[in-house]
PDB file of C-alpha atoms and ligand atoms in Angstrom:
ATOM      1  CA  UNK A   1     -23.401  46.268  59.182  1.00  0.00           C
ATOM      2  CA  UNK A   2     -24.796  47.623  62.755  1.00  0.00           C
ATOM      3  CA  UNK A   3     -22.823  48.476  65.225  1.00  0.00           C
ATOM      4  CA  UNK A   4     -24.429  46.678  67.635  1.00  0.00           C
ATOM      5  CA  UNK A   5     -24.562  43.672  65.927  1.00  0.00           C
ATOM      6  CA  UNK A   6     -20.115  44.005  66.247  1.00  0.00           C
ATOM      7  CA  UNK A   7     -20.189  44.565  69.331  1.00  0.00           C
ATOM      8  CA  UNK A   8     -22.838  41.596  70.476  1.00  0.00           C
ATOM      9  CA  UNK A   9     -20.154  39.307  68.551  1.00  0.00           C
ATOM     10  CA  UNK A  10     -17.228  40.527  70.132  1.00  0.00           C
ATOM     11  CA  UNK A  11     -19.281  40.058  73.616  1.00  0.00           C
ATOM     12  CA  UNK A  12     -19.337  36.702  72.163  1.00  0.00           C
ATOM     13  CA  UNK A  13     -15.827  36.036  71.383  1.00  0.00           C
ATOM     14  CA  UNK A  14     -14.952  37.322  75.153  1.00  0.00           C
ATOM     15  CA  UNK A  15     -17.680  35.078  76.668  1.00  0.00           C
ATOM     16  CA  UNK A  16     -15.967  31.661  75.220  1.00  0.00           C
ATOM     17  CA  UNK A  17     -12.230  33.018  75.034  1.00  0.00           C
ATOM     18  CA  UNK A  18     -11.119  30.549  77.304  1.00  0.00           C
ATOM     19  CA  UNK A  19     -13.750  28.220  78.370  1.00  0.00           C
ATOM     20  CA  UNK A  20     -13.524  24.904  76.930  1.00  0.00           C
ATOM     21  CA  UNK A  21     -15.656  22.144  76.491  1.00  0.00           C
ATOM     22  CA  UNK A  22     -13.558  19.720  79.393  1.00  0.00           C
ATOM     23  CA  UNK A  23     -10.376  20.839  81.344  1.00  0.00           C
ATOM     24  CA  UNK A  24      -7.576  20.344  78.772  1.00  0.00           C
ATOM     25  CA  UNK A  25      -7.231  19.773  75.416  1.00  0.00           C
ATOM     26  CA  UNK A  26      -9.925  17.691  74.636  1.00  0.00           C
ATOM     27  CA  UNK A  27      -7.795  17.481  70.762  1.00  0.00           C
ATOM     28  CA  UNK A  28      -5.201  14.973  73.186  1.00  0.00           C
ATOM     29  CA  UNK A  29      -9.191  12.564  73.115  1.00  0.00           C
ATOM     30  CA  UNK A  30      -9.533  12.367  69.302  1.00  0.00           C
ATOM     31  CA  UNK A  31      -6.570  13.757  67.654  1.00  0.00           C
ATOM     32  CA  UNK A  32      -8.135  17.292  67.179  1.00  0.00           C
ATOM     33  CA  UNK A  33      -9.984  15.712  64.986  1.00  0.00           C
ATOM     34  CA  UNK A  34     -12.429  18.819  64.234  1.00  0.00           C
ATOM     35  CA  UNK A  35      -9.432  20.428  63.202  1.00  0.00           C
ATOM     36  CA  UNK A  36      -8.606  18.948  60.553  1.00  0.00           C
ATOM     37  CA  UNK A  37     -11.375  18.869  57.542  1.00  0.00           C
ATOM     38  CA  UNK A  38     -10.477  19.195  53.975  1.00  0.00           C
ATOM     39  CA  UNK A  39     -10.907  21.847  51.700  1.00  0.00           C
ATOM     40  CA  UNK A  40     -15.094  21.258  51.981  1.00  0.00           C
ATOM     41  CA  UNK A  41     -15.315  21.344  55.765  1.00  0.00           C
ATOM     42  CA  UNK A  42     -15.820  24.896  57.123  1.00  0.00           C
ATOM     43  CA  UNK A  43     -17.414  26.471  59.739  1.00  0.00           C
ATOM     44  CA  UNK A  44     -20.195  28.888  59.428  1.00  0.00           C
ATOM     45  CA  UNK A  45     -20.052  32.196  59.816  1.00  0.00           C
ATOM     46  CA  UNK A  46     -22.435  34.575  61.777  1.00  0.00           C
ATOM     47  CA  UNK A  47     -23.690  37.644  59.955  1.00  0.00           C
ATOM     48  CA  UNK A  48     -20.789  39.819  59.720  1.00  0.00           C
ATOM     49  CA  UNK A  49     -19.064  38.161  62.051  1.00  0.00           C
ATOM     50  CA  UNK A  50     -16.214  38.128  59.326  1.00  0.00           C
ATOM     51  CA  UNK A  51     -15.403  41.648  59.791  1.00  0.00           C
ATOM     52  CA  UNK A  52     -13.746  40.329  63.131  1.00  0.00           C
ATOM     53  CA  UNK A  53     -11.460  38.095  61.182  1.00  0.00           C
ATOM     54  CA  UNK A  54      -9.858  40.375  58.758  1.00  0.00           C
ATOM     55  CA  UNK A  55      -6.297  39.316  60.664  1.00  0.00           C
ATOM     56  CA  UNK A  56      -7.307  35.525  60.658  1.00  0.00           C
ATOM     57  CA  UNK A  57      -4.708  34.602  57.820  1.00  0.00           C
ATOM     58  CA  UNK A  58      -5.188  30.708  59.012  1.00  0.00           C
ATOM     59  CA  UNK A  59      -9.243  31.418  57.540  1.00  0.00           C
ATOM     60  CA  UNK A  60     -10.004  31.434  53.881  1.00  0.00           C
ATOM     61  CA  UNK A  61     -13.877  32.708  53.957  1.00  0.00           C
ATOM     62  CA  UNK A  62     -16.335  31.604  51.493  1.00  0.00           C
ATOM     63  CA  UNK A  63     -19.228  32.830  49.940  1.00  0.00           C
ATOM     64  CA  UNK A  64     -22.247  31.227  49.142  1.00  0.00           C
ATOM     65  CA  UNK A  65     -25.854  32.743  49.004  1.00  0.00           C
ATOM     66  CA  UNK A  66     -27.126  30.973  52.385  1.00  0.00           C
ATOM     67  CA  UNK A  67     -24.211  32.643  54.087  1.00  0.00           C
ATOM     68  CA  UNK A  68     -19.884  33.027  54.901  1.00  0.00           C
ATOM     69  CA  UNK A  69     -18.206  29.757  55.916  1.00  0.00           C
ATOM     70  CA  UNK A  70     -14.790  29.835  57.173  1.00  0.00           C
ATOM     71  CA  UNK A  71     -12.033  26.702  56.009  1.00  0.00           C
ATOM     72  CA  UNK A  72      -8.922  27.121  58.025  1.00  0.00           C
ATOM     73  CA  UNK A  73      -6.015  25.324  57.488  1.00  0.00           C
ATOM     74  CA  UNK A  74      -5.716  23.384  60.717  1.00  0.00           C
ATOM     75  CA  UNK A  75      -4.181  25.753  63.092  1.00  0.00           C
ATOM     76  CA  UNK A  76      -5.181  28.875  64.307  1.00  0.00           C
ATOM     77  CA  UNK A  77      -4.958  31.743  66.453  1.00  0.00           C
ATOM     78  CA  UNK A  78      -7.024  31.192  69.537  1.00  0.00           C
ATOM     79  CA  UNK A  79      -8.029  34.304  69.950  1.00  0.00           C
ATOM     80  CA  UNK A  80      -9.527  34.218  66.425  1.00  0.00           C
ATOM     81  CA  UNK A  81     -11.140  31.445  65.868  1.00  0.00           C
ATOM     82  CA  UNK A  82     -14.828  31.390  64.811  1.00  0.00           C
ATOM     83  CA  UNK A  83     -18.143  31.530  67.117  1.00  0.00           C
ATOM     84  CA  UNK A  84     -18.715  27.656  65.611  1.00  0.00           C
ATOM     85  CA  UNK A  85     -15.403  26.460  66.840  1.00  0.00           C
ATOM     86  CA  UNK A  86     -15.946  27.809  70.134  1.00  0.00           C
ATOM     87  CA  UNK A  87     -19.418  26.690  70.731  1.00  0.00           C
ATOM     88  CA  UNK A  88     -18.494  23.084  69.245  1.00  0.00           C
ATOM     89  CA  UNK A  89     -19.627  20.414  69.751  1.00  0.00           C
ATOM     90  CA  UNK A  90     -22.893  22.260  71.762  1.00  0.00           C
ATOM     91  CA  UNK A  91     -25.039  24.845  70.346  1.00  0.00           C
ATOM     92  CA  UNK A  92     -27.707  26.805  71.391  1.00  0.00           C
ATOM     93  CA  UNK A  93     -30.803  25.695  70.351  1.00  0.00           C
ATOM     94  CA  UNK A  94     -33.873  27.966  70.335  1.00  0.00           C
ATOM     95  CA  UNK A  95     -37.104  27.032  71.411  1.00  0.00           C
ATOM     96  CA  UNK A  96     -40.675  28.094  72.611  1.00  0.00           C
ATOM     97  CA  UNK A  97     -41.489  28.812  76.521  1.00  0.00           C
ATOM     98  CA  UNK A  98     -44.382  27.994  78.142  1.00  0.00           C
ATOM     99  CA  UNK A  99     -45.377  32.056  78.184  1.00  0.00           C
ATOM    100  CA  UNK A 100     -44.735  32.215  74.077  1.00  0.00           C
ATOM    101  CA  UNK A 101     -41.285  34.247  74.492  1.00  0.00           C
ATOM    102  CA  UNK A 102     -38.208  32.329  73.182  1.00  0.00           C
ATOM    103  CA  UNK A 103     -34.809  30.773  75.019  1.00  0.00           C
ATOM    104  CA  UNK A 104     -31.958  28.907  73.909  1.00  0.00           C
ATOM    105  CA  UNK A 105     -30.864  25.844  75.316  1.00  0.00           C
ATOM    106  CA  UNK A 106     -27.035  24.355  74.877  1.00  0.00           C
ATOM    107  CA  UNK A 107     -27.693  21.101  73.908  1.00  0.00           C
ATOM    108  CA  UNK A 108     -25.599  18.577  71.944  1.00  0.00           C
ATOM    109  CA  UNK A 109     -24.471  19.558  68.679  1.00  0.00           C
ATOM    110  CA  UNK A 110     -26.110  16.194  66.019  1.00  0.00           C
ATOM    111  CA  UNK A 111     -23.877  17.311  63.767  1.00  0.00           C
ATOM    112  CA  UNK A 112     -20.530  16.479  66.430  1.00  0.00           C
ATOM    113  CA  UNK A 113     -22.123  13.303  67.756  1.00  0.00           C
ATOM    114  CA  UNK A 114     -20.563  10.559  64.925  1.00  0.00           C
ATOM    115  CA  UNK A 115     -17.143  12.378  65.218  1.00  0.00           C
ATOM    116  CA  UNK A 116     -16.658  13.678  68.639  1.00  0.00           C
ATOM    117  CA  UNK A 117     -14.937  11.613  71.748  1.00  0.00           C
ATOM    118  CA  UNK A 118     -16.688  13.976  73.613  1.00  0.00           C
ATOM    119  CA  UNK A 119     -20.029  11.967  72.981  1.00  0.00           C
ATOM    120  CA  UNK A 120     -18.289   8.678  73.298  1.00  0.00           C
ATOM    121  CA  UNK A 121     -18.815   6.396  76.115  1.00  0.00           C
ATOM    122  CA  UNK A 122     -16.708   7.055  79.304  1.00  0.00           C
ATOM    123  CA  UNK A 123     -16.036  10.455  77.464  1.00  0.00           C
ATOM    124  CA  UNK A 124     -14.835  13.007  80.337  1.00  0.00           C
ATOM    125  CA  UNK A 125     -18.172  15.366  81.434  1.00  0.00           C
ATOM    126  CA  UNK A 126     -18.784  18.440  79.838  1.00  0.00           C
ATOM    127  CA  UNK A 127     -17.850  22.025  82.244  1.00  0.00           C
ATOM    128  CA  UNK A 128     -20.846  23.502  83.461  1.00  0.00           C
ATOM    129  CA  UNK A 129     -18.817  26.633  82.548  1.00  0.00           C
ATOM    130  CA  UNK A 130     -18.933  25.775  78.863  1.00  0.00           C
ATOM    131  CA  UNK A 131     -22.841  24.989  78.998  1.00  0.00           C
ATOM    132  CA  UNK A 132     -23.253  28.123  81.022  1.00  0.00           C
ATOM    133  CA  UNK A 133     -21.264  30.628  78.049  1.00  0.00           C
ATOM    134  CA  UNK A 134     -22.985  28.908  75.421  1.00  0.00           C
ATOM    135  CA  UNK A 135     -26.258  29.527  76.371  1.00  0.00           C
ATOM    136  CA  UNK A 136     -25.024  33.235  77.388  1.00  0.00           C
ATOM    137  CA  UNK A 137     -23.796  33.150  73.805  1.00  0.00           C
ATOM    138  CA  UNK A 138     -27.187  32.128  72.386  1.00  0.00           C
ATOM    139  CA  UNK A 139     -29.014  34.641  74.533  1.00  0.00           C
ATOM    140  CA  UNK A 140     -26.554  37.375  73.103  1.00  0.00           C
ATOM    141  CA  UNK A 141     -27.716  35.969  69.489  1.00  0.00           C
ATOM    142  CA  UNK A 142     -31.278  36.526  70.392  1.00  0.00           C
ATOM    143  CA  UNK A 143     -30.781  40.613  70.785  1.00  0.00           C
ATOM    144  CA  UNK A 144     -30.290  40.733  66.780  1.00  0.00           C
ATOM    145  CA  UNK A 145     -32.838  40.043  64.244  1.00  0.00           C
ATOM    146  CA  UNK A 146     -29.936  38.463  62.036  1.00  0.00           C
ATOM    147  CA  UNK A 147     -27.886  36.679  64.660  1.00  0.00           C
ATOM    148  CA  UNK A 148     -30.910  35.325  66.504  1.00  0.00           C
ATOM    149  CA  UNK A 149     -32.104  34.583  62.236  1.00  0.00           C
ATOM    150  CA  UNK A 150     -28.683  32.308  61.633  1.00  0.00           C
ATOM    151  CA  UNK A 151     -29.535  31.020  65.239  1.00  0.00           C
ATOM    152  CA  UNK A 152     -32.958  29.702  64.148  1.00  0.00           C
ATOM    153  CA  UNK A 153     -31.716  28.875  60.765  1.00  0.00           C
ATOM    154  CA  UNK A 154     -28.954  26.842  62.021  1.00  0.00           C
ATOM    155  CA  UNK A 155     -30.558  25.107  64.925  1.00  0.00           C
ATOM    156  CA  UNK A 156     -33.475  24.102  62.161  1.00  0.00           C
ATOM    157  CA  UNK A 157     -30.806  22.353  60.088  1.00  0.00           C
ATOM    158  CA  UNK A 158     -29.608  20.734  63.168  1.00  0.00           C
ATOM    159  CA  UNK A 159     -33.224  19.654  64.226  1.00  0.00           C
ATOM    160  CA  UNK A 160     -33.595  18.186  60.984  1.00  0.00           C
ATOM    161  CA  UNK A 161     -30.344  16.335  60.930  1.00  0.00           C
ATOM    162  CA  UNK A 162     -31.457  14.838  64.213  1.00  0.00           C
ATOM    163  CA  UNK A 163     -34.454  13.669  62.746  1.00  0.00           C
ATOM    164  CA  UNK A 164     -32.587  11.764  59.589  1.00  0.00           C
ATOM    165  CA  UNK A 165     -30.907   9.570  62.201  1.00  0.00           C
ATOM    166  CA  UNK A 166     -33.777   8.674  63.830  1.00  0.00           C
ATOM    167  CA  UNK A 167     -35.135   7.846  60.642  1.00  0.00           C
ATOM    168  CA  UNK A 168     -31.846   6.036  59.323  1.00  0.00           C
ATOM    169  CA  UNK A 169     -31.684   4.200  62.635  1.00  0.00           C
ATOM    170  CA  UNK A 170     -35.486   3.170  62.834  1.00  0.00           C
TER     171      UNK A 170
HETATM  172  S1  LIG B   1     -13.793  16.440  67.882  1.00  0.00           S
HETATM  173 FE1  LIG B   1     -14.612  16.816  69.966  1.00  0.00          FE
HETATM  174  S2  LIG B   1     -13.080  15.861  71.319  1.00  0.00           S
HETATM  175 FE2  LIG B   1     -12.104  16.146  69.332  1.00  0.00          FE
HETATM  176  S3  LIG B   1     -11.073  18.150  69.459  1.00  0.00           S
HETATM  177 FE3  LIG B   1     -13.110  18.487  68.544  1.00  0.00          FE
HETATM  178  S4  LIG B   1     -14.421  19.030  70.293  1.00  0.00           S
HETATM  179 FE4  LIG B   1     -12.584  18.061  71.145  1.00  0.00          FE
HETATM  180  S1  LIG B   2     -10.110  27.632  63.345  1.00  0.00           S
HETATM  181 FE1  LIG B   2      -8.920  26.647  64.982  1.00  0.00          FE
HETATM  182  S2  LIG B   2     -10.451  25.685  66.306  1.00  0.00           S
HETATM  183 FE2  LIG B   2     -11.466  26.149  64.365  1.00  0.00          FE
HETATM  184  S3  LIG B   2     -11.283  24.253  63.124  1.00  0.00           S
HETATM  185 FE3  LIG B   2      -9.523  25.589  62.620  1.00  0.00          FE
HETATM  186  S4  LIG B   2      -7.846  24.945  63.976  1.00  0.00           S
HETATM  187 FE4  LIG B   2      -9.782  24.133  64.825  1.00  0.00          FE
END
């Protein structure tokens, strides 16, 4: 565990403590539907970034060999809740400049887009504020060979997912 690598995660958790994706509950749009998963729908974990939730009693955390997931049990401590639940439904995807050096972008997150009223038509605009920390977020991720590792990783599997629907709906 580094040091550093805490305390770029808890910069993280501060950044997107209380910006949200629309003014409001945005739950009151769908039912919270993100919320509420079964017993396989759980939210990745960054790299040690359960060592922040040791008091997250609403989180039973997984193991598997591609990483921790989190599976909560539909309610939750605000001030706990996982990176992925506050970035959702955007994430910071990483890509190429012009020069060679990499950014992050807050785009869309596919995997949200069949579930979320926040991608349905008429669906209220997204805060600047939110698109603003998440790409802060992302840009944190990048000063840590393993965050800015599950950023690539993760944004890959997104990418990828993207691409299936385009296929699917070809
Ligand atoms: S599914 Fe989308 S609209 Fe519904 S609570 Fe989650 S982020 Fe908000
Ligand atoms: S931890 Fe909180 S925000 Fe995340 S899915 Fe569970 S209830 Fe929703």
């Amino acid at each position: 565990m580094g040091n550093r690598r805490i305390s770029l995660l808890k910069r993280i958790y501060r950044l997107l403590d209380n910006v949200t994706p629309i003014d409001g509950d945005c739950g009151n749009l769908c039912g919270a539907r993100c919320c509420k998963g079964g017993d396989h729908d759980g939210m990745w974990l960054l790299p040690d970034e359960d060592l922040l939730l040791k008091d997250a009693d609403f989180l039973t955390i997984h193991e598997t060999l591609e990483g921790k997931y989190a599976i909560c049990n539909g309610h939750c401590d605000r001030k706990l809740r996982p990176i992925a639940c506050r970035i959702f439904p955007y994430f910071p995807m990483l890509f190429r400049t012009r020069n060679g050096s990499h950014s992050v972008k807050p785009m869309p997150d596919l995997r949200a887009l069949a579930a979320c009223a926040l991608f349905d038509t008429n669906a209220p605009q997204i805060n600047p504020e939110f698109k603003q920390a998440v790409h802060r977020a992302g840009m944190l991720m990048m000063q840590d060979r393993c965050l800015r590792g599950w950023l690539g990783r993760t944004g890959d599997y997104i990418f990828d997912i993207g691409q299936m629907r385009q296929m699917l709906e070809a």
